[in-house]
Amino acid sequence: MSRINPSELASLLLTAPLGARIGLATHSEGARKDAAKALAESVVRRLEGAPEVDRNQLRLPI
């Protein structure tokens, strides 16, 4: 595994889905675990080069 640049990691965390970032600060342990998993999955996808998909965005034919 290659070494991760702290600046790059900070950028990945700040651009992760807002729900996952907010979920880390909830009182529910289950919600925190779910948020941590979502945040980790987002970072891994971005590190692997997979495009981030916004599930709330409508797909419109062009």
N, CA, C, O and CB atoms as a CASP TS submission, in Angstrom:
PFRMAT TS
TARGET T0000
AUTHOR 0000-0000-0000
METHOD Language model
MODEL 1
PARENT N/A
ATOM      1  N   MET     1       0.846  -1.174   0.000  1.00  0.00           N
ATOM      2  CA  MET     1       0.000   0.000   0.000  1.00  0.00           C
ATOM      3  C   MET     1       0.892   1.237   0.000  1.00  0.00           C
ATOM      4  O   MET     1       1.871   1.305   0.743  1.00  0.00           O
ATOM      5  CB  MET     1      -0.963  -0.002   1.220  1.00  0.00           C
ATOM      6  N   SER     2       0.554   2.193  -0.820  1.00  0.00           N
ATOM      7  CA  SER     2       1.349   3.410  -0.890  1.00  0.00           C
ATOM      8  C   SER     2       1.030   4.328   0.287  1.00  0.00           C
ATOM      9  O   SER     2      -0.036   4.244   0.898  1.00  0.00           O
ATOM     10  CB  SER     2       1.101   4.138  -2.219  1.00  0.00           C
ATOM     11  N   ARG     3       1.954   5.174   0.574  1.00  0.00           N
ATOM     12  CA  ARG     3       1.777   6.129   1.674  1.00  0.00           C
ATOM     13  C   ARG     3       0.774   7.206   1.259  1.00  0.00           C
ATOM     14  O   ARG     3       0.812   7.698   0.131  1.00  0.00           O
ATOM     15  CB  ARG     3       3.140   6.773   2.077  1.00  0.00           C
ATOM     16  N   ILE     4      -0.108   7.561   2.166  1.00  0.00           N
ATOM     17  CA  ILE     4      -1.140   8.556   1.878  1.00  0.00           C
ATOM     18  C   ILE     4      -0.668   9.914   2.388  1.00  0.00           C
ATOM     19  O   ILE     4      -0.226  10.051   3.529  1.00  0.00           O
ATOM     20  CB  ILE     4      -2.504   8.158   2.529  1.00  0.00           C
ATOM     21  N   ASN     5      -0.771  10.902   1.526  1.00  0.00           N
ATOM     22  CA  ASN     5      -0.409  12.265   1.864  1.00  0.00           C
ATOM     23  C   ASN     5      -1.483  12.830   2.806  1.00  0.00           C
ATOM     24  O   ASN     5      -2.668  12.758   2.483  1.00  0.00           O
ATOM     25  CB  ASN     5      -0.260  13.145   0.576  1.00  0.00           C
ATOM     26  N   PRO     6      -1.096  13.392   3.965  1.00  0.00           N
ATOM     27  CA  PRO     6      -2.091  13.938   4.899  1.00  0.00           C
ATOM     28  C   PRO     6      -2.984  15.016   4.278  1.00  0.00           C
ATOM     29  O   PRO     6      -4.166  15.104   4.609  1.00  0.00           O
ATOM     30  CB  PRO     6      -1.390  14.512   6.106  1.00  0.00           C
ATOM     31  N   SER     7      -2.434  15.823   3.393  1.00  0.00           N
ATOM     32  CA  SER     7      -3.247  16.858   2.736  1.00  0.00           C
ATOM     33  C   SER     7      -4.308  16.233   1.846  1.00  0.00           C
ATOM     34  O   SER     7      -5.450  16.693   1.800  1.00  0.00           O
ATOM     35  CB  SER     7      -2.359  17.799   1.907  1.00  0.00           C
ATOM     36  N   GLU     8      -3.916  15.177   1.138  1.00  0.00           N
ATOM     37  CA  GLU     8      -4.871  14.483   0.268  1.00  0.00           C
ATOM     38  C   GLU     8      -5.965  13.829   1.101  1.00  0.00           C
ATOM     39  O   GLU     8      -7.140  13.890   0.736  1.00  0.00           O
ATOM     40  CB  GLU     8      -4.153  13.424  -0.599  1.00  0.00           C
ATOM     41  N   LEU     9      -5.595  13.206   2.211  1.00  0.00           N
ATOM     42  CA  LEU     9      -6.582  12.573   3.083  1.00  0.00           C
ATOM     43  C   LEU     9      -7.541  13.608   3.652  1.00  0.00           C
ATOM     44  O   LEU     9      -8.746  13.365   3.711  1.00  0.00           O
ATOM     45  CB  LEU     9      -5.887  11.813   4.218  1.00  0.00           C
ATOM     46  N   ALA    10      -7.025  14.752   4.070  1.00  0.00           N
ATOM     47  CA  ALA    10      -7.883  15.815   4.598  1.00  0.00           C
ATOM     48  C   ALA    10      -8.881  16.263   3.537  1.00  0.00           C
ATOM     49  O   ALA    10     -10.055  16.484   3.837  1.00  0.00           O
ATOM     50  CB  ALA    10      -7.035  17.013   5.077  1.00  0.00           C
ATOM     51  N   SER    11      -8.419  16.395   2.309  1.00  0.00           N
ATOM     52  CA  SER    11      -9.308  16.788   1.210  1.00  0.00           C
ATOM     53  C   SER    11     -10.387  15.731   0.971  1.00  0.00           C
ATOM     54  O   SER    11     -11.554  16.060   0.757  1.00  0.00           O
ATOM     55  CB  SER    11      -8.496  17.016  -0.080  1.00  0.00           C
ATOM     56  N   LEU    12      -9.989  14.473   1.010  1.00  0.00           N
ATOM     57  CA  LEU    12     -10.959  13.389   0.814  1.00  0.00           C
ATOM     58  C   LEU    12     -12.010  13.381   1.919  1.00  0.00           C
ATOM     59  O   LEU    12     -13.189  13.152   1.652  1.00  0.00           O
ATOM     60  CB  LEU    12     -10.243  12.031   0.764  1.00  0.00           C
ATOM     61  N   LEU    13     -11.592  13.629   3.152  1.00  0.00           N
ATOM     62  CA  LEU    13     -12.541  13.653   4.265  1.00  0.00           C
ATOM     63  C   LEU    13     -13.505  14.828   4.149  1.00  0.00           C
ATOM     64  O   LEU    13     -14.695  14.691   4.435  1.00  0.00           O
ATOM     65  CB  LEU    13     -11.795  13.721   5.596  1.00  0.00           C
ATOM     66  N   LEU    14     -12.994  15.975   3.731  1.00  0.00           N
ATOM     67  CA  LEU    14     -13.846  17.164   3.624  1.00  0.00           C
ATOM     68  C   LEU    14     -14.823  17.077   2.457  1.00  0.00           C
ATOM     69  O   LEU    14     -15.857  17.746   2.471  1.00  0.00           O
ATOM     70  CB  LEU    14     -12.988  18.405   3.474  1.00  0.00           C
ATOM     71  N   THR    15     -14.517  16.273   1.459  1.00  0.00           N
ATOM     72  CA  THR    15     -15.410  16.139   0.308  1.00  0.00           C
ATOM     73  C   THR    15     -16.266  14.874   0.382  1.00  0.00           C
ATOM     74  O   THR    15     -17.003  14.565  -0.555  1.00  0.00           O
ATOM     75  CB  THR    15     -14.599  16.133  -0.978  1.00  0.00           C
ATOM     76  N   ALA    16     -16.170  14.152   1.485  1.00  0.00           N
ATOM     77  CA  ALA    16     -17.012  12.966   1.690  1.00  0.00           C
ATOM     78  C   ALA    16     -18.456  13.423   1.898  1.00  0.00           C
ATOM     79  O   ALA    16     -18.706  14.586   2.215  1.00  0.00           O
ATOM     80  CB  ALA    16     -16.511  12.115   2.916  1.00  0.00           C
ATOM     81  N   PRO    17     -19.400  12.505   1.720  1.00  0.00           N
ATOM     82  CA  PRO    17     -20.810  12.875   1.913  1.00  0.00           C
ATOM     83  C   PRO    17     -21.058  13.517   3.279  1.00  0.00           C
ATOM     84  O   PRO    17     -20.560  13.053   4.304  1.00  0.00           O
ATOM     85  CB  PRO    17     -21.699  11.643   1.759  1.00  0.00           C
ATOM     86  N   LEU    18     -21.830  14.580   3.261  1.00  0.00           N
ATOM     87  CA  LEU    18     -22.102  15.342   4.478  1.00  0.00           C
ATOM     88  C   LEU    18     -22.769  14.477   5.553  1.00  0.00           C
ATOM     89  O   LEU    18     -22.448  14.605   6.735  1.00  0.00           O
ATOM     90  CB  LEU    18     -22.988  16.545   4.154  1.00  0.00           C
ATOM     91  N   GLY    19     -23.683  13.608   5.155  1.00  0.00           N
ATOM     92  CA  GLY    19     -24.368  12.750   6.120  1.00  0.00           C
ATOM     93  C   GLY    19     -23.401  11.870   6.896  1.00  0.00           C
ATOM     94  O   GLY    19     -23.581  11.649   8.094  1.00  0.00           O
ATOM     95  N   ALA    20     -22.376  11.368   6.216  1.00  0.00           N
ATOM     96  CA  ALA    20     -21.387  10.522   6.888  1.00  0.00           C
ATOM     97  C   ALA    20     -20.553  11.345   7.855  1.00  0.00           C
ATOM     98  O   ALA    20     -20.238  10.887   8.953  1.00  0.00           O
ATOM     99  CB  ALA    20     -20.477   9.826   5.862  1.00  0.00           C
ATOM    100  N   ARG    21     -20.195  12.556   7.454  1.00  0.00           N
ATOM    101  CA  ARG    21     -19.386  13.407   8.347  1.00  0.00           C
ATOM    102  C   ARG    21     -20.183  13.826   9.574  1.00  0.00           C
ATOM    103  O   ARG    21     -19.658  13.815  10.687  1.00  0.00           O
ATOM    104  CB  ARG    21     -18.887  14.657   7.599  1.00  0.00           C
ATOM    105  N   ILE    22     -21.426  14.190   9.384  1.00  0.00           N
ATOM    106  CA  ILE    22     -22.264  14.603  10.522  1.00  0.00           C
ATOM    107  C   ILE    22     -22.570  13.414  11.419  1.00  0.00           C
ATOM    108  O   ILE    22     -22.622  13.550  12.641  1.00  0.00           O
ATOM    109  CB  ILE    22     -23.580  15.246  10.028  1.00  0.00           C
ATOM    110  N   GLY    23     -22.770  12.256  10.818  1.00  0.00           N
ATOM    111  CA  GLY    23     -23.117  11.061  11.577  1.00  0.00           C
ATOM    112  C   GLY    23     -22.064  10.651  12.591  1.00  0.00           C
ATOM    113  O   GLY    23     -22.376   9.961  13.562  1.00  0.00           O
ATOM    114  N   LEU    24     -20.818  11.068  12.381  1.00  0.00           N
ATOM    115  CA  LEU    24     -19.760  10.720  13.332  1.00  0.00           C
ATOM    116  C   LEU    24     -19.965  11.385  14.688  1.00  0.00           C
ATOM    117  O   LEU    24     -19.421  10.929  15.694  1.00  0.00           O
ATOM    118  CB  LEU    24     -18.406  11.113  12.770  1.00  0.00           C
ATOM    119  N   ALA    25     -20.743  12.456  14.717  1.00  0.00           N
ATOM    120  CA  ALA    25     -20.935  13.212  15.958  1.00  0.00           C
ATOM    121  C   ALA    25     -22.266  12.911  16.647  1.00  0.00           C
ATOM    122  O   ALA    25     -22.636  13.611  17.589  1.00  0.00           O
ATOM    123  CB  ALA    25     -20.846  14.689  15.669  1.00  0.00           C
ATOM    124  N   THR    26     -22.986  11.894  16.201  1.00  0.00           N
ATOM    125  CA  THR    26     -24.273  11.581  16.820  1.00  0.00           C
ATOM    126  C   THR    26     -24.081  10.832  18.134  1.00  0.00           C
ATOM    127  O   THR    26     -22.998  10.326  18.428  1.00  0.00           O
ATOM    128  CB  THR    26     -25.139  10.754  15.863  1.00  0.00           C
ATOM    129  N   HIS    27     -25.147  10.774  18.910  1.00  0.00           N
ATOM    130  CA  HIS    27     -25.088  10.085  20.202  1.00  0.00           C
ATOM    131  C   HIS    27     -25.261   8.578  20.063  1.00  0.00           C
ATOM    132  O   HIS    27     -24.818   7.822  20.927  1.00  0.00           O
ATOM    133  CB  HIS    27     -26.150  10.633  21.132  1.00  0.00           C
ATOM    134  N   SER    28     -25.892   8.143  19.001  1.00  0.00           N
ATOM    135  CA  SER    28     -26.160   6.725  18.806  1.00  0.00           C
ATOM    136  C   SER    28     -24.908   6.002  18.306  1.00  0.00           C
ATOM    137  O   SER    28     -24.336   6.372  17.280  1.00  0.00           O
ATOM    138  CB  SER    28     -27.320   6.531  17.818  1.00  0.00           C
ATOM    139  N   GLU    29     -24.492   4.977  19.035  1.00  0.00           N
ATOM    140  CA  GLU    29     -23.303   4.218  18.648  1.00  0.00           C
ATOM    141  C   GLU    29     -23.502   3.550  17.291  1.00  0.00           C
ATOM    142  O   GLU    29     -22.582   3.516  16.473  1.00  0.00           O
ATOM    143  CB  GLU    29     -22.970   3.162  19.713  1.00  0.00           C
ATOM    144  N   GLY    30     -24.682   3.028  17.052  1.00  0.00           N
ATOM    145  CA  GLY    30     -24.965   2.383  15.772  1.00  0.00           C
ATOM    146  C   GLY    30     -24.870   3.355  14.604  1.00  0.00           C
ATOM    147  O   GLY    30     -24.335   3.021  13.546  1.00  0.00           O
ATOM    148  N   ALA    31     -25.395   4.565  14.807  1.00  0.00           N
ATOM    149  CA  ALA    31     -25.329   5.590  13.767  1.00  0.00           C
ATOM    150  C   ALA    31     -23.885   6.012  13.515  1.00  0.00           C
ATOM    151  O   ALA    31     -23.495   6.244  12.370  1.00  0.00           O
ATOM    152  CB  ALA    31     -26.176   6.809  14.159  1.00  0.00           C
ATOM    153  N   ARG    32     -23.092   6.111  14.577  1.00  0.00           N
ATOM    154  CA  ARG    32     -21.671   6.474  14.414  1.00  0.00           C
ATOM    155  C   ARG    32     -20.929   5.406  13.632  1.00  0.00           C
ATOM    156  O   ARG    32     -20.111   5.725  12.769  1.00  0.00           O
ATOM    157  CB  ARG    32     -20.998   6.680  15.785  1.00  0.00           C
ATOM    158  N   LYS    33     -21.206   4.139  13.925  1.00  0.00           N
ATOM    159  CA  LYS    33     -20.545   3.048  13.201  1.00  0.00           C
ATOM    160  C   LYS    33     -20.939   3.065  11.724  1.00  0.00           C
ATOM    161  O   LYS    33     -20.090   2.876  10.852  1.00  0.00           O
ATOM    162  CB  LYS    33     -20.902   1.684  13.833  1.00  0.00           C
ATOM    163  N   ASP    34     -22.216   3.289  11.445  1.00  0.00           N
ATOM    164  CA  ASP    34     -22.679   3.365  10.055  1.00  0.00           C
ATOM    165  C   ASP    34     -22.023   4.541   9.334  1.00  0.00           C
ATOM    166  O   ASP    34     -21.615   4.418   8.179  1.00  0.00           O
ATOM    167  CB  ASP    34     -24.217   3.498  10.001  1.00  0.00           C
ATOM    168  N   ALA    35     -21.924   5.675  10.017  1.00  0.00           N
ATOM    169  CA  ALA    35     -21.312   6.860   9.419  1.00  0.00           C
ATOM    170  C   ALA    35     -19.826   6.630   9.159  1.00  0.00           C
ATOM    171  O   ALA    35     -19.305   7.032   8.119  1.00  0.00           O
ATOM    172  CB  ALA    35     -21.509   8.083  10.328  1.00  0.00           C
ATOM    173  N   ALA    36     -19.152   5.991  10.095  1.00  0.00           N
ATOM    174  CA  ALA    36     -17.726   5.711   9.919  1.00  0.00           C
ATOM    175  C   ALA    36     -17.508   4.774   8.732  1.00  0.00           C
ATOM    176  O   ALA    36     -16.563   4.948   7.963  1.00  0.00           O
ATOM    177  CB  ALA    36     -17.131   5.096  11.203  1.00  0.00           C
ATOM    178  N   LYS    37     -18.378   3.791   8.588  1.00  0.00           N
ATOM    179  CA  LYS    37     -18.267   2.866   7.455  1.00  0.00           C
ATOM    180  C   LYS    37     -18.502   3.606   6.144  1.00  0.00           C
ATOM    181  O   LYS    37     -17.768   3.390   5.179  1.00  0.00           O
ATOM    182  CB  LYS    37     -19.273   1.700   7.600  1.00  0.00           C
ATOM    183  N   ALA    38     -19.505   4.471   6.091  1.00  0.00           N
ATOM    184  CA  ALA    38     -19.801   5.231   4.880  1.00  0.00           C
ATOM    185  C   ALA    38     -18.649   6.172   4.535  1.00  0.00           C
ATOM    186  O   ALA    38     -18.301   6.327   3.365  1.00  0.00           O
ATOM    187  CB  ALA    38     -21.102   6.027   5.050  1.00  0.00           C
ATOM    188  N   LEU    39     -18.063   6.794   5.546  1.00  0.00           N
ATOM    189  CA  LEU    39     -16.943   7.694   5.326  1.00  0.00           C
ATOM    190  C   LEU    39     -15.733   6.925   4.799  1.00  0.00           C
ATOM    191  O   LEU    39     -15.080   7.364   3.853  1.00  0.00           O
ATOM    192  CB  LEU    39     -16.586   8.431   6.622  1.00  0.00           C
ATOM    193  N   ALA    40     -15.440   5.792   5.405  1.00  0.00           N
ATOM    194  CA  ALA    40     -14.312   4.969   4.958  1.00  0.00           C
ATOM    195  C   ALA    40     -14.520   4.480   3.526  1.00  0.00           C
ATOM    196  O   ALA    40     -13.588   4.491   2.722  1.00  0.00           O
ATOM    197  CB  ALA    40     -14.119   3.770   5.899  1.00  0.00           C
ATOM    198  N   GLU    41     -15.743   4.052   3.209  1.00  0.00           N
ATOM    199  CA  GLU    41     -16.023   3.589   1.847  1.00  0.00           C
ATOM    200  C   GLU    41     -15.840   4.716   0.833  1.00  0.00           C
ATOM    201  O   GLU    41     -15.323   4.490  -0.262  1.00  0.00           O
ATOM    202  CB  GLU    41     -17.450   3.028   1.756  1.00  0.00           C
ATOM    203  N   SER    42     -16.257   5.913   1.189  1.00  0.00           N
ATOM    204  CA  SER    42     -16.102   7.065   0.306  1.00  0.00           C
ATOM    205  C   SER    42     -14.628   7.355   0.048  1.00  0.00           C
ATOM    206  O   SER    42     -14.235   7.587  -1.095  1.00  0.00           O
ATOM    207  CB  SER    42     -16.787   8.298   0.908  1.00  0.00           C
ATOM    208  N   VAL    43     -13.815   7.344   1.095  1.00  0.00           N
ATOM    209  CA  VAL    43     -12.389   7.619   0.949  1.00  0.00           C
ATOM    210  C   VAL    43     -11.726   6.546   0.098  1.00  0.00           C
ATOM    211  O   VAL    43     -10.932   6.865  -0.787  1.00  0.00           O
ATOM    212  CB  VAL    43     -11.710   7.704   2.325  1.00  0.00           C
ATOM    213  N   VAL    44     -12.037   5.284   0.350  1.00  0.00           N
ATOM    214  CA  VAL    44     -11.437   4.189  -0.413  1.00  0.00           C
ATOM    215  C   VAL    44     -11.812   4.283  -1.890  1.00  0.00           C
ATOM    216  O   VAL    44     -10.963   4.095  -2.761  1.00  0.00           O
ATOM    217  CB  VAL    44     -11.876   2.833   0.159  1.00  0.00           C
ATOM    218  N   ARG    45     -13.095   4.576  -2.174  1.00  0.00           N
ATOM    219  CA  ARG    45     -13.519   4.719  -3.576  1.00  0.00           C
ATOM    220  C   ARG    45     -12.738   5.822  -4.271  1.00  0.00           C
ATOM    221  O   ARG    45     -12.298   5.656  -5.409  1.00  0.00           O
ATOM    222  CB  ARG    45     -15.025   5.014  -3.659  1.00  0.00           C
ATOM    223  N   ARG    46     -12.566   6.947  -3.588  1.00  0.00           N
ATOM    224  CA  ARG    46     -11.841   8.076  -4.185  1.00  0.00           C
ATOM    225  C   ARG    46     -10.369   7.736  -4.370  1.00  0.00           C
ATOM    226  O   ARG    46      -9.773   8.128  -5.373  1.00  0.00           O
ATOM    227  CB  ARG    46     -11.986   9.335  -3.313  1.00  0.00           C
ATOM    228  N   LEU    47      -9.764   7.010  -3.418  1.00  0.00           N
ATOM    229  CA  LEU    47      -8.362   6.626  -3.551  1.00  0.00           C
ATOM    230  C   LEU    47      -8.158   5.649  -4.706  1.00  0.00           C
ATOM    231  O   LEU    47      -7.119   5.662  -5.365  1.00  0.00           O
ATOM    232  CB  LEU    47      -7.858   6.008  -2.250  1.00  0.00           C
ATOM    233  N   GLU    48      -9.152   4.809  -4.941  1.00  0.00           N
ATOM    234  CA  GLU    48      -9.065   3.840  -6.033  1.00  0.00           C
ATOM    235  C   GLU    48      -9.392   4.470  -7.382  1.00  0.00           C
ATOM    236  O   GLU    48      -9.226   3.839  -8.426  1.00  0.00           O
ATOM    237  CB  GLU    48     -10.000   2.672  -5.770  1.00  0.00           C
ATOM    238  N   GLY    49      -9.854   5.705  -7.357  1.00  0.00           N
ATOM    239  CA  GLY    49     -10.137   6.399  -8.599  1.00  0.00           C
ATOM    240  C   GLY    49     -11.554   6.223  -9.115  1.00  0.00           C
ATOM    241  O   GLY    49     -11.866   6.673 -10.217  1.00  0.00           O
ATOM    242  N   ALA    50     -12.416   5.581  -8.346  1.00  0.00           N
ATOM    243  CA  ALA    50     -13.812   5.406  -8.767  1.00  0.00           C
ATOM    244  C   ALA    50     -14.543   6.741  -8.628  1.00  0.00           C
ATOM    245  O   ALA    50     -14.375   7.434  -7.625  1.00  0.00           O
ATOM    246  CB  ALA    50     -14.523   4.292  -7.921  1.00  0.00           C
ATOM    247  N   PRO    51     -15.346   7.105  -9.618  1.00  0.00           N
ATOM    248  CA  PRO    51     -16.079   8.375  -9.515  1.00  0.00           C
ATOM    249  C   PRO    51     -17.118   8.328  -8.398  1.00  0.00           C
ATOM    250  O   PRO    51     -17.762   7.302  -8.178  1.00  0.00           O
ATOM    251  CB  PRO    51     -16.762   8.708 -10.850  1.00  0.00           C
ATOM    252  N   GLU    52     -17.271   9.427  -7.711  1.00  0.00           N
ATOM    253  CA  GLU    52     -18.259   9.541  -6.636  1.00  0.00           C
ATOM    254  C   GLU    52     -19.637   9.736  -7.269  1.00  0.00           C
ATOM    255  O   GLU    52     -19.821  10.637  -8.088  1.00  0.00           O
ATOM    256  CB  GLU    52     -17.911  10.727  -5.663  1.00  0.00           C
ATOM    257  N   VAL    53     -20.591   8.908  -6.900  1.00  0.00           N
ATOM    258  CA  VAL    53     -21.935   8.970  -7.466  1.00  0.00           C
ATOM    259  C   VAL    53     -22.869   9.629  -6.463  1.00  0.00           C
ATOM    260  O   VAL    53     -22.963   9.201  -5.313  1.00  0.00           O
ATOM    261  CB  VAL    53     -22.446   7.556  -7.848  1.00  0.00           C
ATOM    262  N   ASP    54     -23.554  10.666  -6.904  1.00  0.00           N
ATOM    263  CA  ASP    54     -24.546  11.327  -6.067  1.00  0.00           C
ATOM    264  C   ASP    54     -25.889  10.670  -6.349  1.00  0.00           C
ATOM    265  O   ASP    54     -26.472  10.885  -7.412  1.00  0.00           O
ATOM    266  CB  ASP    54     -24.595  12.877  -6.336  1.00  0.00           C
ATOM    267  N   ARG    55     -26.379   9.880  -5.421  1.00  0.00           N
ATOM    268  CA  ARG    55     -27.621   9.138  -5.641  1.00  0.00           C
ATOM    269  C   ARG    55     -28.839  10.060  -5.677  1.00  0.00           C
ATOM    270  O   ARG    55     -29.915   9.628  -6.091  1.00  0.00           O
ATOM    271  CB  ARG    55     -27.802   8.088  -4.553  1.00  0.00           C
ATOM    272  N   ASN    56     -28.700  11.302  -5.259  1.00  0.00           N
ATOM    273  CA  ASN    56     -29.800  12.245  -5.305  1.00  0.00           C
ATOM    274  C   ASN    56     -29.883  12.993  -6.641  1.00  0.00           C
ATOM    275  O   ASN    56     -30.844  13.718  -6.897  1.00  0.00           O
ATOM    276  CB  ASN    56     -29.665  13.229  -4.176  1.00  0.00           C
ATOM    277  N   GLN    57     -28.876  12.809  -7.477  1.00  0.00           N
ATOM    278  CA  GLN    57     -28.847  13.465  -8.782  1.00  0.00           C
ATOM    279  C   GLN    57     -29.679  12.673  -9.785  1.00  0.00           C
ATOM    280  O   GLN    57     -29.502  11.463  -9.926  1.00  0.00           O
ATOM    281  CB  GLN    57     -27.396  13.616  -9.285  1.00  0.00           C
ATOM    282  N   LEU    58     -30.571  13.346 -10.469  1.00  0.00           N
ATOM    283  CA  LEU    58     -31.398  12.686 -11.490  1.00  0.00           C
ATOM    284  C   LEU    58     -30.560  12.414 -12.730  1.00  0.00           C
ATOM    285  O   LEU    58     -29.738  13.240 -13.128  1.00  0.00           O
ATOM    286  CB  LEU    58     -32.636  13.554 -11.852  1.00  0.00           C
ATOM    287  N   ARG    59     -30.771  11.259 -13.336  1.00  0.00           N
ATOM    288  CA  ARG    59     -30.113  10.947 -14.600  1.00  0.00           C
ATOM    289  C   ARG    59     -31.016  11.429 -15.726  1.00  0.00           C
ATOM    290  O   ARG    59     -32.125  10.928 -15.909  1.00  0.00           O
ATOM    291  CB  ARG    59     -29.811   9.414 -14.729  1.00  0.00           C
ATOM    292  N   LEU    60     -30.538  12.383 -16.457  1.00  0.00           N
ATOM    293  CA  LEU    60     -31.301  12.932 -17.568  1.00  0.00           C
ATOM    294  C   LEU    60     -30.583  12.621 -18.871  1.00  0.00           C
ATOM    295  O   LEU    60     -29.371  12.811 -18.968  1.00  0.00           O
ATOM    296  CB  LEU    60     -31.505  14.456 -17.403  1.00  0.00           C
ATOM    297  N   PRO    61     -31.313  12.147 -19.872  1.00  0.00           N
ATOM    298  CA  PRO    61     -30.655  11.881 -21.156  1.00  0.00           C
ATOM    299  C   PRO    61     -30.200  13.191 -21.808  1.00  0.00           C
ATOM    300  O   PRO    61     -30.881  14.214 -21.744  1.00  0.00           O
ATOM    301  CB  PRO    61     -31.609  11.112 -22.104  1.00  0.00           C
ATOM    302  N   ILE    62     -29.060  13.120 -22.418  1.00  0.00           N
ATOM    303  CA  ILE    62     -28.520  14.313 -23.084  1.00  0.00           C
ATOM    304  C   ILE    62     -28.644  14.132 -24.588  1.00  0.00           C
ATOM    305  O   ILE    62     -28.251  15.015 -25.350  1.00  0.00           O
ATOM    306  CB  ILE    62     -27.031  14.568 -22.678  1.00  0.00           C
TER
END
